[in-house]
Amino acid sequence: MFGLFVCLLQSVIVSFIRLVSEPSSSSRLLTGLGMSDEDSRASSSSSSSSSSNPQQDTSYLKKKESKASMSKTSKLLSTSAKSAGPKDDNIYEWRSTILGPPGSVYEGGVFFLDIAFSPDYPFKPPKVTFRTRIYHCNINSQGVICLDILKDNWSPALTISKVLLSICSLLTDCNPADPLVGSIATQYTTNRPEHDKIAKQWTKRYAT
């Protein structure tokens, strides 16, 4: 009987350890956005303590994201991105503002992007789309971006700041070998001066 009691006690202890070690979806989201482990633990703790009040939980997550993740994001993006943060009270819907990289045909432009996170983030990539029209062979008229890290090469280790940096890099060096708009890619490779002229015109017309 004593041996049976010990086995049951061990089973309960192991189950408890697994329970407290399992991260919440909100904690995974904030960790993927680039928050520290301490912030993630605080977020997870708040989620469990305020589960009866979803509005309070959402407000808390937004506050933590703004103070921690956003400060890190702004430092990493430097002059490439003006801002990136949640829309209203929904931490799964973000809006980012990217500045056209200096020296590129998009210099002087201000480009708005929507970022949508799934509940499975960071195990699945966010959906990033341009809301400002841009003349680019890897970005179509619907704002869809052809970028490998947003598809097959996605990794949970990638934070949103790294994603935005990759998009800024794409504005500096497009990839005509893997185009989303074939006509622009062809023009880029066969008539670069005309391509750059139109890209600058679009930037002035739609992004300034």
CSV table of C-alpha atoms in Angstrom, one decimal:
chain,number,residue,atom,x,y,z
A,1,MET,CA,0.0,0.0,0.0
A,2,PHE,CA,2.8,2.4,0.9
A,3,GLY,CA,4.5,1.7,-2.5
A,4,LEU,CA,1.2,2.4,-4.3
A,5,PHE,CA,0.8,5.7,-2.4
A,6,VAL,CA,4.4,6.8,-3.4
A,7,CYS,CA,3.7,6.0,-7.1
A,8,LEU,CA,0.5,8.0,-7.0
A,9,LEU,CA,2.2,10.9,-5.3
A,10,GLN,CA,5.0,10.9,-7.9
A,11,SER,CA,2.4,10.9,-10.7
A,12,VAL,CA,0.6,13.9,-9.2
A,13,ILE,CA,3.9,15.8,-8.9
A,14,VAL,CA,5.0,15.1,-12.5
A,15,SER,CA,1.5,16.3,-13.8
A,16,PHE,CA,1.7,19.5,-11.8
A,17,ILE,CA,5.2,20.2,-13.2
A,18,ARG,CA,4.0,19.7,-16.7
A,19,LEU,CA,1.0,22.0,-16.1
A,20,VAL,CA,2.9,24.9,-14.7
A,21,SER,CA,5.6,24.5,-17.4
A,22,GLU,CA,3.2,24.7,-20.4
A,23,PRO,CA,3.3,28.2,-21.9
A,24,SER,CA,0.1,30.1,-22.7
A,25,SER,CA,-0.7,31.3,-26.2
A,26,SER,CA,-0.3,34.9,-25.1
A,27,SER,CA,3.1,34.1,-23.6
A,28,ARG,CA,4.2,32.4,-26.9
A,29,LEU,CA,3.0,35.5,-28.8
A,30,LEU,CA,4.9,38.0,-26.7
A,31,THR,CA,8.0,35.8,-26.6
A,32,GLY,CA,8.0,35.6,-30.4
A,33,LEU,CA,7.6,39.4,-30.7
A,34,GLY,CA,11.0,39.7,-28.9
A,35,MET,CA,10.1,40.1,-25.3
A,36,SER,CA,12.4,38.9,-22.5
A,37,ASP,CA,11.8,35.7,-20.6
A,38,GLU,CA,10.9,37.8,-17.5
A,39,ASP,CA,8.3,39.7,-19.5
A,40,SER,CA,6.9,36.4,-20.8
A,41,ARG,CA,6.6,34.9,-17.4
A,42,ALA,CA,4.9,38.0,-16.1
A,43,SER,CA,2.5,37.9,-19.0
A,44,SER,CA,1.7,34.2,-18.4
A,45,SER,CA,1.1,34.9,-14.7
A,46,SER,CA,-1.2,37.8,-15.4
A,47,SER,CA,-3.1,35.7,-18.0
A,48,SER,CA,-3.9,33.0,-15.4
A,49,SER,CA,-4.8,35.4,-12.6
A,50,SER,CA,-7.1,37.5,-14.7
A,51,SER,CA,-8.7,34.8,-16.9
A,52,SER,CA,-12.1,35.8,-15.6
A,53,ASN,CA,-11.6,39.3,-17.0
A,54,PRO,CA,-10.6,39.1,-20.7
A,55,GLN,CA,-10.7,42.9,-21.2
A,56,GLN,CA,-8.3,43.4,-18.3
A,57,ASP,CA,-6.0,40.7,-19.7
A,58,THR,CA,-5.9,42.2,-23.1
A,59,SER,CA,-5.2,45.6,-21.6
A,60,TYR,CA,-2.3,44.2,-19.6
A,61,LEU,CA,-0.8,42.4,-22.6
A,62,LYS,CA,-1.0,45.5,-24.7
A,63,LYS,CA,0.7,47.5,-22.0
A,64,LYS,CA,3.5,45.0,-21.6
A,65,GLU,CA,4.0,44.8,-25.3
A,66,SER,CA,4.2,48.6,-25.6
A,67,LYS,CA,6.7,49.0,-22.9
A,68,ALA,CA,9.0,46.1,-23.6
A,69,SER,CA,8.7,44.7,-27.1
A,70,MET,CA,8.0,48.0,-28.8
A,71,SER,CA,11.0,49.7,-27.2
A,72,LYS,CA,13.3,46.8,-28.4
A,73,THR,CA,11.7,46.9,-31.9
A,74,SER,CA,12.2,50.6,-32.3
A,75,LYS,CA,15.9,50.3,-31.4
A,76,LEU,CA,16.5,47.5,-33.8
A,77,LEU,CA,14.7,49.1,-36.7
A,78,SER,CA,16.4,52.4,-36.2
A,79,THR,CA,15.4,54.7,-39.1
A,80,SER,CA,13.9,52.0,-41.2
A,81,ALA,CA,10.6,51.7,-39.4
A,82,LYS,CA,8.8,54.6,-37.8
A,83,SER,CA,6.5,52.5,-35.6
A,84,ALA,CA,5.0,49.0,-35.1
A,85,GLY,CA,2.3,48.1,-32.6
A,86,PRO,CA,-1.2,46.7,-32.0
A,87,LYS,CA,-4.3,48.2,-33.5
A,88,ASP,CA,-6.7,49.2,-30.7
A,89,ASP,CA,-6.9,46.4,-28.1
A,90,ASN,CA,-6.2,43.5,-30.4
A,91,ILE,CA,-2.6,42.2,-29.9
A,92,TYR,CA,-3.0,39.9,-32.8
A,93,GLU,CA,-3.5,42.8,-35.3
A,94,TRP,CA,-0.6,45.2,-35.8
A,95,ARG,CA,0.1,48.2,-37.9
A,96,SER,CA,3.6,49.1,-39.0
A,97,THR,CA,5.0,52.2,-40.6
A,98,ILE,CA,8.2,51.7,-42.7
A,99,LEU,CA,10.3,54.5,-44.1
A,100,GLY,CA,11.8,54.0,-47.5
A,101,PRO,CA,15.5,53.1,-47.1
A,102,PRO,CA,18.0,55.9,-47.8
A,103,GLY,CA,19.6,55.5,-51.2
A,104,SER,CA,16.8,53.3,-52.6
A,105,VAL,CA,14.1,54.3,-55.1
A,106,TYR,CA,11.7,54.3,-52.2
A,107,GLU,CA,13.6,56.9,-50.2
A,108,GLY,CA,11.3,59.6,-48.8
A,109,GLY,CA,8.3,57.4,-48.8
A,110,VAL,CA,6.2,56.3,-45.8
A,111,PHE,CA,4.7,52.8,-46.2
A,112,PHE,CA,2.0,51.4,-44.0
A,113,LEU,CA,1.8,47.6,-43.4
A,114,ASP,CA,-0.7,45.4,-41.7
A,115,ILE,CA,0.6,42.5,-39.6
A,116,ALA,CA,-1.7,39.7,-38.5
A,117,PHE,CA,-0.6,37.1,-36.0
A,118,SER,CA,-2.3,33.7,-35.7
A,119,PRO,CA,-2.9,32.1,-32.3
A,120,ASP,CA,-0.1,29.6,-33.3
A,121,TYR,CA,2.5,32.4,-33.5
A,122,PRO,CA,5.5,32.1,-33.3
A,123,PHE,CA,5.2,28.6,-34.6
A,124,LYS,CA,3.5,30.0,-37.7
A,125,PRO,CA,4.6,33.2,-39.5
A,126,PRO,CA,2.6,36.4,-39.3
A,127,LYS,CA,0.8,37.6,-42.4
A,128,VAL,CA,2.3,40.9,-43.5
A,129,THR,CA,0.8,43.0,-46.2
A,130,PHE,CA,1.5,46.5,-47.6
A,131,ARG,CA,-1.4,48.9,-47.4
A,132,THR,CA,0.5,51.6,-49.3
A,133,ARG,CA,0.9,51.0,-53.1
A,134,ILE,CA,4.5,50.3,-54.1
A,135,TYR,CA,6.2,49.5,-57.4
A,136,HIS,CA,8.2,46.4,-56.5
A,137,CYS,CA,8.6,43.0,-58.2
A,138,ASN,CA,8.2,41.1,-55.0
A,139,ILE,CA,5.1,43.0,-53.8
A,140,ASN,CA,1.8,42.8,-55.8
A,141,SER,CA,-1.1,45.2,-56.0
A,142,GLN,CA,-2.8,43.5,-53.1
A,143,GLY,CA,0.2,44.2,-50.9
A,144,VAL,CA,1.2,40.5,-50.7
A,145,ILE,CA,5.0,40.1,-50.1
A,146,CYS,CA,7.1,37.4,-51.6
A,147,LEU,CA,9.6,36.8,-48.9
A,148,ASP,CA,11.0,33.4,-47.9
A,149,ILE,CA,11.0,33.9,-44.2
A,150,LEU,CA,7.2,34.6,-44.3
A,151,LYS,CA,6.7,31.2,-46.0
A,152,ASP,CA,8.8,28.1,-46.0
A,153,ASN,CA,11.9,29.6,-44.3
A,154,TRP,CA,10.0,30.8,-41.3
A,155,SER,CA,11.5,30.0,-37.9
A,156,PRO,CA,10.0,30.6,-34.4
A,157,ALA,CA,13.3,32.2,-33.5
A,158,LEU,CA,12.4,35.2,-35.8
A,159,THR,CA,10.9,38.2,-34.1
A,160,ILE,CA,8.7,40.8,-35.7
A,161,SER,CA,11.6,43.3,-35.6
A,162,LYS,CA,13.7,40.8,-37.7
A,163,VAL,CA,10.8,40.4,-40.1
A,164,LEU,CA,10.5,44.2,-40.6
A,165,LEU,CA,14.2,44.5,-41.1
A,166,SER,CA,14.1,41.8,-43.8
A,167,ILE,CA,11.3,43.7,-45.6
A,168,CYS,CA,13.4,46.9,-45.4
A,169,SER,CA,16.2,45.0,-46.9
A,170,LEU,CA,13.9,43.8,-49.7
A,171,LEU,CA,13.2,47.4,-50.5
A,172,THR,CA,16.9,48.0,-50.9
A,173,ASP,CA,17.6,44.9,-52.9
A,174,CYS,CA,14.7,43.2,-54.7
A,175,ASN,CA,14.7,39.6,-55.8
A,176,PRO,CA,13.8,39.5,-59.5
A,177,ALA,CA,14.7,35.8,-59.6
A,178,ASP,CA,11.6,35.0,-57.5
A,179,PRO,CA,9.1,37.7,-58.5
A,180,LEU,CA,5.5,38.2,-57.5
A,181,VAL,CA,5.0,40.6,-60.4
A,182,GLY,CA,6.8,39.2,-63.5
A,183,SER,CA,6.5,42.4,-65.6
A,184,ILE,CA,8.2,44.5,-63.0
A,185,ALA,CA,11.0,41.9,-62.6
A,186,THR,CA,11.6,41.8,-66.3
A,187,GLN,CA,11.8,45.6,-66.5
A,188,TYR,CA,14.1,45.6,-63.5
A,189,THR,CA,16.6,43.3,-65.3
A,190,THR,CA,16.3,44.7,-68.8
A,191,ASN,CA,15.6,48.4,-68.3
A,192,ARG,CA,16.7,49.4,-64.9
A,193,PRO,CA,16.6,53.2,-65.5
A,194,GLU,CA,12.9,53.0,-66.5
A,195,HIS,CA,12.1,50.8,-63.5
A,196,ASP,CA,13.7,53.1,-61.1
A,197,LYS,CA,12.0,56.1,-62.6
A,198,ILE,CA,8.5,54.5,-62.2
A,199,ALA,CA,9.3,53.3,-58.7
A,200,LYS,CA,10.3,56.8,-57.6
A,201,GLN,CA,7.1,58.2,-59.3
A,202,TRP,CA,4.9,55.7,-57.3
A,203,THR,CA,6.7,56.5,-54.1
A,204,LYS,CA,6.1,60.2,-54.6
A,205,ARG,CA,2.5,59.7,-55.6
A,206,TYR,CA,1.3,57.1,-53.1
A,207,ALA,CA,3.8,57.2,-50.2
A,208,THR,CA,4.4,60.9,-49.5
